[in-house]
Amino acid sequence: VRTDLGGLATGELAVELFERTRAQGASLVGPDGLLAGLIKQFLEASLHAELAEHLGYEHGDRAAAAGADNVRNGTSDKTVSTELGKIKIAMPRDRNGSFTPVTVPKHVRRLDGFDAMTVALYAKGMTTYDIQLYLRQIYGVEVSVETISKITDAIVDQMGVWQCRPLDAIY
């Protein structure tokens, strides 16, 4: 069993997040709900991991970026429609404009199925190989196990931050 935040297995982490959300009076669904926040974080972490793979170096690696032909060039806002409603995400860019994301393809504004995928990732404790197979079967895209691992690791870290955010900012 893969453990992540606080020694909890991924499935246990999902239950813990749900229980804390309910106990704090926050919503599970809606624009400021737990699921929308998780989907936003999943999409952004996925996009940043894809860009790192495209460029060949991780964000913040100044030595690798110094000799690179192509570098990061900030982000642009994009609103995508999901089964839970509209979610605003920060799309990473590269200087040459050659980055073609798979998670949120260019010119796509509607993402069907990412809600189910996100719930499956956390509620069922899927392995990186299971996630890779799921992406291939459902979306017809090939994503490496290493990229999936980076994405899920980033999401778990971001979930902890998101879960501890002050709720007075929401209401």
Coordinates of N, CA and C in Angstrom, one line a residue:
V1 N 0.9 -1.2 0.0 CA 0.0 0.0 0.0 C 0.9 1.2 0.0
R2 N 0.6 2.1 -0.9 CA 1.4 3.4 -1.0 C 0.9 4.3 0.1
T3 N 1.9 4.9 0.8 CA 1.5 5.9 1.8 C 2.0 7.2 1.4
D4 N 1.2 8.2 1.8 CA 1.5 9.6 1.4 C 1.5 10.5 2.6
L5 N 0.6 11.4 2.7 CA 0.5 12.4 3.7 C 0.2 11.8 5.1
G6 N 1.1 12.1 6.0 CA 0.9 11.6 7.4 C 0.8 10.1 7.6
G7 N 1.5 9.4 6.7 CA 1.5 7.9 6.8 C 0.2 7.2 6.4
L8 N -0.8 8.0 5.9 CA -2.1 7.4 5.5 C -2.0 6.8 4.1
A9 N -2.6 5.7 3.9 CA -2.7 5.2 2.5 C -3.6 6.1 1.7
T10 N -3.5 6.1 0.4 CA -4.2 7.0 -0.4 C -5.7 7.0 -0.2
G11 N -6.3 5.8 -0.1 CA -7.7 5.7 0.1 C -8.1 6.3 1.5
E12 N -7.3 6.0 2.5 CA -7.5 6.6 3.8 C -7.4 8.1 3.8
L13 N -6.5 8.6 3.0 CA -6.4 10.1 2.9 C -7.6 10.7 2.3
A14 N -8.2 10.0 1.3 CA -9.5 10.6 0.8 C -10.6 10.6 1.8
V15 N -10.7 9.5 2.6 CA -11.7 9.5 3.7 C -11.4 10.6 4.7
E16 N -10.2 10.7 5.1 CA -9.8 11.8 6.0 C -10.2 13.2 5.5
L17 N -9.8 13.4 4.3 CA -10.2 14.7 3.7 C -11.7 15.0 3.7
F18 N -12.4 14.0 3.3 CA -13.9 14.1 3.2 C -14.4 14.4 4.6
E19 N -14.0 13.7 5.6 CA -14.5 13.8 7.0 C -14.1 15.2 7.5
R20 N -12.9 15.7 7.2 CA -12.5 17.0 7.7 C -13.3 18.1 7.0
T21 N -13.6 17.9 5.7 CA -14.4 18.9 5.0 C -15.8 19.0 5.5
R22 N -16.4 17.8 5.8 CA -17.7 17.8 6.4 C -17.7 18.4 7.8
A23 N -16.7 18.1 8.6 CA -16.7 18.6 10.0 C -16.5 20.1 10.0
Q24 N -15.8 20.7 9.0 CA -15.6 22.1 8.9 C -16.7 22.9 8.3
G25 N -17.7 22.1 7.8 CA -18.9 22.8 7.2 C -18.6 23.2 5.7
A26 N -17.5 22.8 5.2 CA -17.2 23.1 3.8 C -18.0 22.2 2.8
S27 N -18.2 22.6 1.6 CA -18.9 21.8 0.6 C -18.0 20.8 -0.1
L28 N -18.6 19.7 -0.4 CA -17.9 18.7 -1.2 C -17.9 19.1 -2.7
V29 N -19.0 19.6 -3.1 CA -19.2 20.0 -4.5 C -19.4 21.5 -4.6
G30 N -19.5 22.0 -5.8 CA -19.6 23.5 -6.0 C -18.3 24.1 -6.4
P31 N -18.3 25.4 -6.8 CA -17.0 26.0 -7.2 C -15.9 26.1 -6.1
D32 N -16.3 26.1 -4.9 CA -15.3 26.2 -3.8 C -15.2 24.9 -3.0
G33 N -15.8 23.8 -3.6 CA -15.9 22.5 -2.9 C -14.6 21.8 -3.0
L34 N -14.5 20.7 -2.2 CA -13.4 19.9 -2.1 C -13.0 19.3 -3.5
L35 N -14.0 18.7 -4.2 CA -13.7 18.1 -5.4 C -13.2 19.0 -6.5
A36 N -13.8 20.2 -6.6 CA -13.3 21.2 -7.5 C -11.9 21.6 -7.2
G37 N -11.6 21.8 -6.0 CA -10.2 22.1 -5.6 C -9.2 21.0 -5.9
L38 N -9.6 19.8 -5.7 CA -8.8 18.6 -6.1 C -8.6 18.5 -7.6
I39 N -9.6 18.7 -8.3 CA -9.5 18.7 -9.8 C -8.6 19.8 -10.3
K40 N -8.8 21.0 -9.8 CA -7.9 22.1 -10.2 C -6.4 21.8 -9.9
Q41 N -6.2 21.2 -8.7 CA -4.8 20.9 -8.3 C -4.3 19.7 -9.2
F42 N -5.1 18.8 -9.4 CA -4.7 17.7 -10.3 C -4.3 18.1 -11.7
L43 N -5.2 19.0 -12.3 CA -4.9 19.4 -13.6 C -3.7 20.3 -13.7
E44 N -3.5 21.2 -12.8 CA -2.3 22.1 -12.8 C -1.0 21.3 -12.5
A45 N -1.1 20.3 -11.6 CA 0.1 19.5 -11.3 C 0.4 18.6 -12.5
S46 N -0.6 18.1 -13.2 CA -0.4 17.3 -14.4 C 0.3 18.2 -15.5
L47 N -0.2 19.4 -15.7 CA 0.3 20.2 -16.7 C 1.7 20.6 -16.4
H48 N 2.1 20.9 -15.2 CA 3.4 21.3 -14.8 C 4.4 20.1 -15.0
A49 N 3.9 18.9 -14.7 CA 4.7 17.7 -14.8 C 4.9 17.4 -16.3
E50 N 3.9 17.6 -17.1 CA 4.0 17.5 -18.6 C 5.0 18.4 -19.2
L51 N 5.0 19.7 -18.7 CA 5.9 20.7 -19.2 C 7.3 20.4 -18.8
A52 N 7.5 19.9 -17.6 CA 8.9 19.5 -17.1 C 9.4 18.4 -18.0
E53 N 8.5 17.4 -18.4 CA 9.0 16.3 -19.2 C 9.3 16.9 -20.6
H54 N 8.5 17.8 -21.1 CA 8.7 18.4 -22.5 C 10.0 19.1 -22.5
L55 N 10.3 19.9 -21.5 CA 11.5 20.7 -21.4 C 12.8 19.9 -21.1
G56 N 12.6 18.8 -20.3 CA 13.7 18.0 -19.9 C 14.3 18.4 -18.6
Y57 N 13.7 19.2 -17.9 CA 14.2 19.6 -16.6 C 13.1 20.1 -15.7
E58 N 13.3 20.0 -14.4 CA 12.3 20.3 -13.4 C 12.2 21.8 -13.2
H59 N 11.1 22.3 -12.7 CA 10.9 23.7 -12.4 C 11.9 24.1 -11.3
G60 N 12.6 25.2 -11.4 CA 13.6 25.6 -10.4 C 15.0 25.2 -10.7
D61 N 15.2 24.3 -11.6 CA 16.5 23.8 -11.9 C 17.2 24.8 -12.9
R62 N 17.8 25.8 -12.2 CA 18.4 26.9 -13.0 C 19.6 26.5 -13.9
A63 N 20.4 25.5 -13.4 CA 21.5 25.0 -14.2 C 21.0 24.4 -15.5
A64 N 20.0 23.6 -15.4 CA 19.5 22.9 -16.6 C 18.8 24.0 -17.5
A65 N 18.1 24.9 -16.9 CA 17.4 25.9 -17.7 C 18.4 26.9 -18.4
A66 N 19.6 27.1 -17.8 CA 20.5 28.0 -18.4 C 21.0 27.6 -19.8
G67 N 21.2 26.3 -20.0 CA 21.7 25.8 -21.2 C 20.6 25.3 -22.2
A68 N 19.3 25.4 -21.8 CA 18.2 24.9 -22.6 C 17.8 25.8 -23.7
D69 N 17.4 25.2 -24.8 CA 16.9 26.0 -26.0 C 15.5 26.5 -25.7
N70 N 14.8 25.9 -24.8 CA 13.4 26.3 -24.5 C 13.2 26.4 -23.0
V71 N 12.5 27.4 -22.5 CA 12.3 27.6 -21.1 C 10.9 27.8 -20.8
R72 N 10.5 27.8 -19.5 CA 9.2 28.1 -19.1 C 8.9 29.6 -19.3
N73 N 7.6 29.9 -19.6 CA 7.3 31.3 -19.9 C 6.0 31.6 -19.2
G74 N 5.9 31.4 -17.9 CA 4.8 31.7 -17.1 C 3.6 30.9 -17.4
T75 N 2.4 31.4 -17.0 CA 1.1 30.7 -17.2 C 0.1 31.7 -17.8
S76 N -1.0 31.1 -18.3 CA -2.1 31.8 -18.8 C -3.3 31.2 -18.2
D77 N -4.3 32.0 -17.8 CA -5.5 31.5 -17.2 C -6.4 30.8 -18.3
K78 N -7.0 29.7 -17.9 CA -8.0 29.0 -18.8 C -9.1 28.5 -17.9
T79 N -10.3 28.7 -18.4 CA -11.4 28.1 -17.7 C -11.9 26.9 -18.4
V80 N -12.0 25.8 -17.7 CA -12.5 24.6 -18.3 C -13.8 24.1 -17.6
S81 N -14.7 23.6 -18.4 CA -15.9 23.1 -17.9 C -15.8 21.6 -17.5
T82 N -16.2 21.2 -16.3 CA -16.1 19.8 -15.9 C -17.5 19.4 -15.5
E83 N -17.6 18.2 -15.0 CA -18.9 17.7 -14.5 C -19.3 18.4 -13.3
L84 N -18.4 19.1 -12.6 CA -18.7 19.8 -11.4 C -18.9 21.3 -11.6
G85 N -18.7 21.7 -12.8 CA -18.8 23.2 -13.2 C -17.6 23.7 -13.7
K86 N -17.5 25.0 -13.8 CA -16.3 25.7 -14.4 C -15.2 25.8 -13.4
I87 N -14.0 25.5 -13.9 CA -12.8 25.5 -13.0 C -11.7 26.3 -13.7
K88 N -11.2 27.4 -13.1 CA -10.2 28.2 -13.6 C -8.8 27.6 -13.3
I89 N -8.0 27.4 -14.3 CA -6.7 26.8 -14.1 C -5.6 27.7 -14.7
A90 N -4.4 27.5 -14.2 CA -3.2 28.2 -14.8 C -2.5 27.3 -15.7
M91 N -2.5 27.6 -17.0 CA -1.9 26.8 -18.1 C -0.4 27.2 -18.2
P92 N 0.5 26.3 -17.9 CA 1.9 26.7 -18.1 C 2.3 26.8 -19.6
R93 N 3.2 27.7 -19.9 CA 3.7 27.9 -21.3 C 5.2 27.8 -21.4
D94 N 5.6 27.5 -22.6 CA 7.0 27.5 -22.9 C 7.4 28.7 -23.8
R95 N 8.6 29.1 -23.8 CA 9.0 30.2 -24.6 C 8.8 30.0 -26.1
N96 N 9.1 28.8 -26.6 CA 9.0 28.5 -28.1 C 7.5 28.2 -28.5
G97 N 6.6 28.0 -27.6 CA 5.3 27.7 -27.9 C 5.1 26.3 -28.5
S98 N 6.0 25.4 -28.2 CA 6.0 24.0 -28.7 C 5.4 23.0 -27.7
F99 N 5.0 23.5 -26.5 CA 4.4 22.6 -25.5 C 3.0 22.3 -25.9
T100 N 2.7 21.0 -26.1 CA 1.3 20.6 -26.4 C 0.8 19.6 -25.3
P101 N 0.1 20.2 -24.4 CA -0.3 19.3 -23.2 C -1.3 18.3 -23.6
V102 N -1.3 17.2 -22.9 CA -2.2 16.0 -23.1 C -3.4 16.2 -22.1
T103 N -3.1 16.5 -20.9 CA -4.1 16.6 -19.8 C -5.2 17.6 -20.2
V104 N -4.8 18.8 -20.6 CA -5.8 19.8 -21.0 C -5.3 20.2 -22.4
P105 N -5.7 19.6 -23.5 CA -5.2 20.0 -24.8 C -5.5 21.4 -25.2
K106 N -4.7 22.0 -26.0 CA -5.0 23.3 -26.5 C -6.4 23.4 -27.2
H107 N -7.0 24.5 -27.0 CA -8.3 24.8 -27.5 C -9.5 23.9 -27.0
V108 N -9.2 23.1 -26.0 CA -10.3 22.3 -25.4 C -10.8 23.0 -24.2
R109 N -12.1 23.2 -24.1 CA -12.7 23.9 -22.9 C -13.6 23.0 -22.1
R110 N -13.9 21.8 -22.6 CA -14.7 20.8 -21.8 C -14.0 19.6 -21.5
L111 N -13.9 19.2 -20.2 CA -13.2 18.0 -19.8 C -14.2 17.0 -19.2
D112 N -14.5 16.0 -19.9 CA -15.4 15.0 -19.4 C -14.6 13.9 -18.8
G113 N -15.0 13.4 -17.6 CA -14.4 12.3 -17.0 C -13.3 12.5 -16.0
F114 N -12.7 13.8 -16.0 CA -11.7 14.0 -15.0 C -12.1 13.9 -13.6
D115 N -13.4 14.2 -13.3 CA -14.0 14.1 -12.0 C -13.9 12.7 -11.5
A116 N -14.3 11.7 -12.4 CA -14.3 10.3 -12.1 C -12.9 9.8 -11.9
M117 N -12.0 10.3 -12.7 CA -10.6 9.9 -12.6 C -10.0 10.4 -11.3
T118 N -10.3 11.6 -10.9 CA -9.7 12.2 -9.7 C -10.2 11.4 -8.5
V119 N -11.5 11.1 -8.5 CA -12.1 10.3 -7.4 C -11.5 8.9 -7.3
A120 N -11.3 8.3 -8.5 CA -10.7 7.0 -8.6 C -9.2 7.1 -8.0
L121 N -8.5 8.1 -8.4 CA -7.1 8.2 -7.9 C -7.0 8.2 -6.4
Y122 N -7.9 8.9 -5.7 CA -7.8 9.0 -4.3 C -8.7 8.1 -3.5
A123 N -9.9 7.9 -4.0 CA -10.8 7.0 -3.2 C -10.4 5.5 -3.3
K124 N -9.9 5.1 -4.5 CA -9.6 3.7 -4.7 C -8.1 3.4 -4.5
G125 N -7.3 4.4 -4.3 CA -5.9 4.1 -4.1 C -5.2 3.5 -5.3
M126 N -5.5 3.9 -6.5 CA -4.9 3.3 -7.7 C -3.4 3.5 -7.7
T127 N -2.7 2.5 -8.3 CA -1.3 2.6 -8.5 C -1.0 3.4 -9.7
T128 N 0.3 3.8 -9.9 CA 0.6 4.5 -11.1 C 0.4 3.7 -12.4
Y129 N 0.5 2.4 -12.3 CA 0.3 1.6 -13.5 C -1.2 1.5 -13.8
D130 N -2.0 1.5 -12.7 CA -3.5 1.5 -12.9 C -3.9 2.8 -13.6
I131 N -3.4 3.9 -13.1 CA -3.7 5.2 -13.6 C -3.2 5.3 -15.1
Q132 N -2.1 4.8 -15.4 CA -1.6 4.8 -16.8 C -2.5 4.1 -17.7
L133 N -3.0 2.9 -17.3 CA -3.9 2.1 -18.0 C -5.2 2.8 -18.2
Y134 N -5.7 3.4 -17.1 CA -7.0 4.2 -17.2 C -6.9 5.3 -18.2
L135 N -5.8 6.1 -18.1 CA -5.7 7.2 -19.1 C -5.6 6.7 -20.5
R136 N -5.0 5.5 -20.7 CA -4.9 5.0 -22.1 C -6.2 4.5 -22.6
Q137 N -7.0 3.8 -21.7 CA -8.3 3.2 -22.1 C -9.4 4.3 -22.3
I138 N -9.4 5.3 -21.3 CA -10.5 6.2 -21.3 C -10.2 7.4 -22.3
Y139 N -9.0 7.9 -22.2 CA -8.6 9.1 -23.0 C -7.8 8.9 -24.2
G140 N -7.3 7.7 -24.4 CA -6.4 7.3 -25.5 C -5.1 8.1 -25.5
V141 N -4.6 8.4 -24.4 CA -3.3 9.1 -24.3 C -2.3 8.2 -23.5
E142 N -1.0 8.4 -23.9 CA 0.1 7.7 -23.2 C 0.8 8.7 -22.3
V143 N 0.8 8.4 -21.0 CA 1.5 9.1 -20.1 C 2.4 8.2 -19.3
S144 N 3.7 8.5 -19.2 CA 4.6 7.6 -18.5 C 4.3 7.5 -17.0
V145 N 4.7 6.3 -16.5 CA 4.5 6.0 -15.1 C 5.3 7.1 -14.2
E146 N 6.4 7.5 -14.7 CA 7.2 8.5 -14.0 C 6.5 9.8 -13.9
T147 N 5.8 10.2 -15.0 CA 5.1 11.5 -15.0 C 3.9 11.3 -14.0
I148 N 3.2 10.2 -14.1 CA 2.0 10.0 -13.2 C 2.5 10.0 -11.7
S149 N 3.6 9.4 -11.4 CA 4.1 9.4 -10.1 C 4.4 10.9 -9.6
K150 N 5.0 11.7 -10.5 CA 5.3 13.1 -10.2 C 4.0 13.8 -9.9
I151 N 3.0 13.6 -10.8 CA 1.7 14.3 -10.6 C 1.1 13.9 -9.3
T152 N 1.0 12.6 -9.0 CA 0.3 12.2 -7.8 C 1.0 12.7 -6.5
D153 N 2.4 12.7 -6.6 CA 3.1 13.2 -5.5 C 2.9 14.7 -5.2
A154 N 2.8 15.5 -6.3 CA 2.5 16.9 -6.3 C 1.1 17.2 -5.7
I155 N 0.2 16.3 -6.1 CA -1.2 16.5 -5.7 C -1.3 16.3 -4.2
V156 N -0.7 15.2 -3.7 CA -0.8 14.9 -2.3 C -0.2 16.1 -1.5
D157 N 0.9 16.6 -1.9 CA 1.4 17.8 -1.2 C 0.5 19.0 -1.2
Q158 N -0.1 19.2 -2.4 CA -1.0 20.4 -2.6 C -2.3 20.2 -1.8
M159 N -2.8 18.9 -1.7 CA -4.0 18.6 -1.0 C -3.8 19.0 0.4
G160 N -2.7 18.7 1.0 CA -2.5 19.0 2.4 C -2.6 20.5 2.6
V161 N -2.0 21.3 1.7 CA -2.0 22.8 1.8 C -3.5 23.2 1.7
W162 N -4.2 22.7 0.7 CA -5.5 23.1 0.4 C -6.4 22.7 1.5
Q163 N -6.2 21.6 2.1 CA -7.1 21.1 3.2 C -6.9 22.0 4.4
C164 N -5.8 22.6 4.6 CA -5.5 23.4 5.8 C -5.8 24.9 5.6
R165 N -6.3 25.3 4.4 CA -6.6 26.7 4.1 C -7.6 27.2 5.1
P166 N -7.6 28.5 5.3 CA -8.6 29.1 6.2 C -10.0 29.1 5.5
L167 N -11.0 28.7 6.2 CA -12.3 28.6 5.6 C -13.0 29.9 5.6
D168 N -12.6 30.9 6.4 CA -13.2 32.2 6.4 C -13.1 32.9 5.1
A169 N -12.1 32.5 4.3 CA -11.9 33.1 2.9 C -12.9 32.6 2.0
I170 N -13.5 31.5 2.2 CA -14.6 31.0 1.3 C -15.9 31.6 1.6
Y171 N -16.2 31.9 2.8 CA -17.6 32.4 3.1 C -17.6 33.9 3.3

